[in-house]
Amino acid sequence: GQIEIVDLRTLAPLDEATIFERAKKHGKVLFITEDIARNSFAESITGRIQSECFEYLDAPVRVFGAKEVPAIPLNSIMEMEMFPSKDKVAEQMRKMLEY
């Protein structure tokens, strides 16, 4: 499978036209963020994508972000476990492509 990355440089203004265009073109969206995914801005955007592009989607729009923990760990090993890494993102992309 092939992927296309849309890097949101700004959130205000949000380039909804590009986001919706790419979602319609590819049919699958994986939104990656360093924030905690639950109740986040990323979830808000993915909800808008699903609302505006539903008939074009081949899979649910997913958000992949940091693990929800009480505080950012001070230990570097635990911090690496909390945040998305290239291996974790690759696994999420593989799952999305196989959906």
Backbone as a chain_set.jsonl record, in Angstrom:
{"seq": "GQIEIVDLRTLAPLDEATIFERAKKHGKVLFITEDIARNSFAESITGRIQSECFEYLDAPVRVFGAKEVPAIPLNSIMEMEMFPSKDKVAEQMRKMLEY", "coords": {"N": [[0.803, -1.185, 0.0], [0.255, 2.294, -0.434], [0.912, 5.495, 0.995], [-0.166, 8.822, 1.795], [0.975, 11.781, 3.167], [-0.432, 14.378, 4.949], [0.512, 17.236, 6.251], [-0.503, 19.15, 8.778], [0.118, 22.328, 9.029], [-0.898, 24.557, 10.245], [-3.506, 25.138, 12.592], [-5.35, 27.039, 12.728], [-5.815, 29.205, 10.319], [-7.665, 26.221, 9.516], [-6.996, 23.884, 7.054], [-9.4, 22.674, 5.698], [-10.376, 21.985, 3.166], [-8.265, 20.654, 1.803], [-7.9, 18.498, 3.557], [-10.415, 17.153, 3.412], [-10.501, 16.624, 0.671], [-8.328, 14.847, 0.323], [-9.106, 12.758, 2.01], [-11.377, 11.852, 0.647], [-10.159, 11.051, -1.726], [-8.447, 8.916, -0.985], [-9.874, 7.274, 0.799], [-9.295, 6.281, 3.304], [-8.243, 7.293, 6.54], [-5.74, 8.067, 8.812], [-5.141, 9.722, 11.627], [-2.511, 11.191, 13.145], [-1.141, 12.138, 16.195], [0.699, 13.846, 18.773], [-0.572, 14.388, 21.043], [-2.836, 13.222, 23.616], [-5.224, 11.018, 22.413], [-7.968, 10.764, 23.067], [-10.853, 12.772, 23.447], [-9.785, 14.998, 22.096], [-8.427, 17.625, 19.986], [-7.774, 16.38, 17.628], [-9.63, 14.269, 17.516], [-11.901, 15.782, 17.123], [-11.46, 16.846, 14.556], [-11.382, 14.441, 13.07], [-13.986, 13.585, 13.415], [-15.308, 15.518, 11.913], [-14.287, 14.901, 9.416], [-15.401, 12.343, 9.019], [-18.08, 13.052, 8.983], [-18.298, 14.802, 6.758], [-17.231, 13.298, 4.649], [-18.237, 10.752, 4.558], [-19.483, 8.944, 2.661], [-17.394, 8.355, 0.977], [-15.52, 6.944, 2.361], [-13.598, 4.051, 3.171], [-13.016, 2.859, 5.507], [-13.235, 3.287, 9.088], [-12.369, 6.529, 10.314], [-9.396, 6.984, 12.019], [-7.732, 7.863, 15.089], [-4.493, 8.198, 16.271], [-2.563, 8.509, 19.032], [-0.733, 9.758, 21.887], [-0.351, 7.647, 24.775], [-2.759, 7.543, 27.367], [-1.911, 8.817, 30.321], [-1.366, 9.705, 33.812], [0.56, 11.75, 34.082], [3.294, 13.239, 32.266], [5.928, 11.045, 31.912], [9.041, 11.141, 33.737], [11.134, 9.495, 33.317], [13.1, 8.479, 30.636], [12.752, 6.141, 29.133], [10.16, 5.329, 29.785], [8.835, 7.553, 28.827], [9.268, 7.286, 26.074], [7.673, 5.091, 25.666], [5.173, 6.151, 26.061], [4.654, 8.085, 24.019], [3.851, 8.325, 20.453], [5.795, 6.357, 18.225], [8.076, 5.687, 15.477], [7.863, 2.955, 14.895], [5.452, 2.238, 16.157], [3.669, 3.867, 14.779], [4.014, 2.843, 12.195], [2.913, 0.305, 12.558], [0.226, 0.971, 13.091], [-0.415, 2.132, 10.63], [-0.118, -0.1, 8.953], [-2.233, -1.707, 9.893], [-4.369, -0.051, 9.165], [-4.129, -0.006, 6.363], [-4.675, -2.665, 5.828], [-7.314, -2.903, 6.493]], "CA": [[0.0, 0.0, 0.0], [0.917, 3.593, -0.444], [0.317, 6.486, 1.884], [0.099, 10.24, 1.54], [1.0, 12.515, 4.428], [-0.873, 15.771, 4.934], [1.04, 17.836, 7.471], [-1.258, 20.356, 9.114], [1.054, 23.328, 9.555], [-1.644, 25.462, 11.12], [-4.838, 24.69, 12.962], [-6.2, 28.2, 12.514], [-6.958, 28.525, 9.71], [-7.548, 24.797, 9.232], [-7.177, 23.637, 5.621], [-10.39, 21.609, 5.567], [-10.515, 21.582, 1.769], [-7.242, 19.642, 1.526], [-8.187, 17.326, 4.388], [-11.561, 16.444, 2.846], [-10.109, 16.157, -0.663], [-7.457, 13.673, 0.47], [-9.918, 11.685, 2.584], [-12.205, 11.336, -0.436], [-9.294, 10.408, -2.714], [-7.84, 7.676, -0.499], [-10.874, 6.442, 1.458], [-8.863, 5.912, 4.646], [-7.526, 8.378, 7.207], [-5.144, 7.83, 10.118], [-4.719, 11.007, 12.156], [-1.468, 10.939, 14.14], [-0.895, 13.303, 17.036], [1.457, 13.588, 19.997], [-1.5, 14.58, 22.157], [-3.685, 12.086, 23.944], [-6.244, 10.993, 21.371], [-9.333, 10.886, 23.577], [-11.36, 14.125, 23.695], [-8.753, 15.909, 21.602], [-8.683, 18.348, 18.745], [-7.683, 15.375, 16.557], [-10.935, 13.602, 17.434], [-12.838, 16.741, 16.541], [-11.228, 16.883, 13.104], [-11.785, 13.172, 12.47], [-15.444, 13.594, 13.375], [-15.7, 16.342, 10.767], [-13.965, 14.131, 8.208], [-16.424, 11.305, 8.861], [-19.346, 13.707, 8.653], [-18.255, 15.388, 5.411], [-16.695, 12.385, 3.625], [-18.68, 9.409, 4.91], [-19.764, 8.064, 1.52], [-16.138, 8.07, 0.285], [-14.593, 6.246, 3.255], [-13.553, 2.584, 3.158], [-12.701, 2.44, 6.871], [-13.432, 4.373, 10.043], [-11.233, 7.429, 10.511], [-8.769, 6.636, 13.299], [-6.775, 8.779, 15.706], [-3.447, 7.522, 17.025], [-1.814, 9.513, 19.79], [-0.029, 9.336, 23.094], [-1.12, 6.894, 25.757], [-3.317, 8.377, 28.428], [-1.285, 8.582, 31.627], [-1.629, 10.858, 34.681], [1.539, 12.818, 33.879], [4.387, 12.848, 31.377], [6.971, 10.413, 32.723], [10.364, 11.753, 33.76], [12.037, 8.465, 32.846], [13.112, 8.549, 29.171], [12.218, 4.893, 28.583], [8.707, 5.398, 29.933], [8.372, 8.603, 27.927], [9.231, 6.702, 24.732], [6.518, 4.183, 25.632], [3.954, 6.958, 26.055], [4.438, 8.822, 22.773], [3.956, 7.56, 19.209], [7.135, 6.176, 17.664], [7.977, 5.261, 14.083], [7.393, 1.573, 14.858], [4.034, 2.23, 16.523], [2.939, 4.475, 13.661], [4.053, 1.873, 11.096], [1.94, -0.743, 12.888], [-1.106, 1.544, 12.884], [-0.601, 2.279, 9.182], [-0.322, -1.446, 8.409], [-3.596, -2.093, 10.24], [-5.295, 0.749, 8.369], [-4.062, -0.465, 4.971], [-5.271, -3.994, 5.742], [-8.739, -2.868, 6.865]], "C": [[0.845, 1.247, 0.0], [0.173, 4.537, 0.482], [0.625, 7.881, 1.36], [0.016, 10.938, 2.884], [0.541, 13.943, 4.168], [-0.453, 16.347, 6.276], [0.293, 19.14, 7.727], [-0.321, 21.354, 9.776], [0.379, 24.301, 10.499], [-2.995, 24.843, 11.432], [-5.851, 25.822, 12.836], [-5.47, 29.134, 11.558], [-6.646, 27.055, 9.419], [-7.873, 24.565, 7.761], [-8.12, 22.452, 5.414], [-10.511, 21.113, 4.131], [-9.518, 20.481, 1.416], [-7.523, 18.366, 2.302], [-9.316, 16.504, 3.763], [-11.231, 15.873, 1.473], [-9.279, 14.875, -0.572], [-8.215, 12.491, 1.078], [-10.782, 11.043, 1.504], [-11.367, 10.573, -1.461], [-8.842, 9.024, -2.246], [-8.815, 6.746, 0.206], [-10.505, 5.982, 2.861], [-8.049, 7.055, 5.234], [-7.031, 7.887, 8.565], [-4.574, 9.16, 10.579], [-3.749, 10.74, 13.291], [-1.167, 12.234, 14.883], [-0.036, 12.904, 18.23], [0.592, 13.802, 21.235], [-2.185, 13.263, 22.478], [-4.882, 12.139, 23.015], [-7.655, 11.272, 21.894], [-9.684, 12.327, 23.916], [-10.383, 15.202, 23.246], [-9.234, 16.679, 20.381], [-8.654, 17.376, 17.565], [-9.006, 14.628, 16.407], [-11.984, 14.517, 16.829], [-12.694, 16.797, 15.027], [-11.685, 15.583, 12.456], [-13.304, 13.038, 12.426], [-15.961, 14.405, 12.196], [-15.414, 15.624, 9.46], [-15.042, 13.074, 7.976], [-17.763, 11.902, 8.466], [-19.38, 14.188, 7.205], [-17.92, 14.384, 4.308], [-17.209, 10.962, 3.774], [-18.83, 8.486, 3.707], [-18.517, 7.697, 0.724], [-15.197, 7.174, 1.1], [-14.74, 4.73, 3.162], [-13.28, 2.018, 4.549], [-13.024, 3.595, 7.813], [-12.175, 5.237, 10.133], [-10.692, 7.169, 11.908], [-7.846, 7.742, 13.773], [-5.776, 7.933, 16.483], [-2.614, 8.589, 17.71], [-1.126, 8.904, 20.994], [-0.953, 8.521, 23.99], [-1.593, 7.841, 26.846], [-2.722, 7.953, 29.766], [-1.486, 9.835, 32.484], [-0.682, 12.037, 34.475], [2.614, 12.32, 32.918], [5.509, 12.268, 32.23], [8.296, 11.157, 32.643], [11.424, 10.774, 33.265], [11.964, 8.406, 31.317], [12.554, 7.285, 28.522], [10.695, 4.883, 28.665], [8.112, 6.464, 29.02], [8.278, 8.068, 26.498], [8.041, 5.749, 24.582], [5.213, 4.968, 25.505], [3.65, 7.552, 24.686], [4.509, 7.917, 21.543], [5.415, 7.502, 18.737], [6.973, 5.714, 16.221], [7.468, 3.83, 13.974], [5.903, 1.476, 15.181], [3.186, 2.801, 15.392], [2.903, 3.509, 12.48], [3.038, 0.755, 11.331], [0.51, -0.245, 12.671], [-1.408, 1.716, 11.388], [-0.862, 0.922, 8.53], [-1.746, -1.906, 8.672], [-4.61, -1.343, 9.381], [-5.305, 0.273, 6.914], [-4.723, -1.828, 4.793], [-6.772, -4.0, 6.017], [-9.605, -3.15, 5.652]], "O": [[2.011, 1.233, 0.393], [-1.027, 4.397, 0.718], [1.559, 8.081, 0.582], [-0.917, 10.705, 3.653], [1.057, 14.627, 3.285], [-1.003, 15.983, 7.316], [0.44, 20.11, 6.983], [-0.008, 21.227, 10.96], [0.997, 24.809, 11.434], [-3.555, 24.108, 10.619], [-7.059, 25.59, 12.837], [-4.545, 29.817, 11.997], [-5.508, 26.698, 9.115], [-8.916, 25.005, 7.279], [-7.696, 21.37, 5.008], [-10.731, 19.922, 3.912], [-9.89, 19.483, 0.797], [-7.397, 17.269, 1.759], [-9.183, 15.29, 3.603], [-11.64, 14.758, 1.15], [-9.517, 13.927, -1.32], [-7.984, 11.345, 0.694], [-10.903, 9.819, 1.454], [-11.817, 9.563, -2.003], [-8.854, 8.069, -3.023], [-8.602, 5.533, 0.211], [-11.32, 5.356, 3.538], [-7.269, 7.704, 4.537], [-7.802, 7.358, 9.365], [-3.625, 9.669, 9.983], [-4.119, 10.128, 14.293], [-0.964, 13.285, 14.275], [-0.048, 11.745, 18.646], [0.982, 13.437, 22.343], [-2.117, 12.308, 21.704], [-5.492, 13.196, 22.846], [-8.443, 11.944, 21.228], [-8.919, 13.022, 24.585], [-10.182, 16.199, 23.94], [-10.301, 16.411, 19.829], [-9.419, 17.529, 16.613], [-9.452, 14.382, 15.287], [-12.862, 14.059, 16.097], [-13.689, 16.795, 14.302], [-12.314, 15.613, 11.398], [-13.847, 12.44, 11.497], [-16.939, 14.023, 11.554], [-16.189, 15.718, 8.508], [-15.538, 12.927, 6.859], [-18.502, 11.302, 7.684], [-20.377, 14.002, 6.508], [-18.287, 14.595, 3.152], [-16.656, 10.048, 3.162], [-18.348, 7.354, 3.738], [-18.577, 6.809, -0.126], [-14.187, 6.702, 0.579], [-15.847, 4.199, 3.085], [-13.314, 0.802, 4.734], [-13.082, 4.749, 7.388], [-11.056, 4.732, 10.039], [-11.454, 7.137, 12.875], [-7.255, 8.465, 12.971], [-6.162, 7.058, 17.258], [-2.034, 9.459, 17.06], [-0.964, 7.687, 21.095], [-2.173, 8.686, 23.966], [-0.915, 8.807, 27.196], [-3.002, 6.865, 30.27], [-1.748, 10.912, 31.948], [-1.071, 13.189, 34.667], [2.815, 11.114, 32.776], [5.987, 12.917, 33.161], [8.634, 11.732, 31.608], [12.501, 11.192, 32.838], [10.872, 8.293, 30.761], [11.94, 7.364, 27.458], [10.02, 4.474, 27.719], [7.009, 6.295, 28.5], [7.316, 8.362, 25.789], [7.474, 5.62, 23.497], [4.255, 4.486, 24.901], [2.502, 7.522, 24.241], [5.149, 6.866, 21.58], [6.157, 8.478, 18.841], [5.867, 5.387, 15.79], [6.714, 3.517, 13.052], [5.176, 0.713, 14.544], [2.114, 2.279, 15.085], [1.866, 3.37, 11.831], [2.378, 0.311, 10.391], [-0.322, -0.97, 12.125], [-2.53, 1.47, 10.944], [-1.723, 0.804, 7.659], [-2.401, -2.438, 7.775], [-5.592, -1.925, 8.923], [-6.369, 0.161, 6.304], [-5.271, -2.118, 3.73], [-7.431, -5.015, 5.792], [-10.831, -3.164, 5.759]]}, "num_chains": 1, "name": "protein.A"}
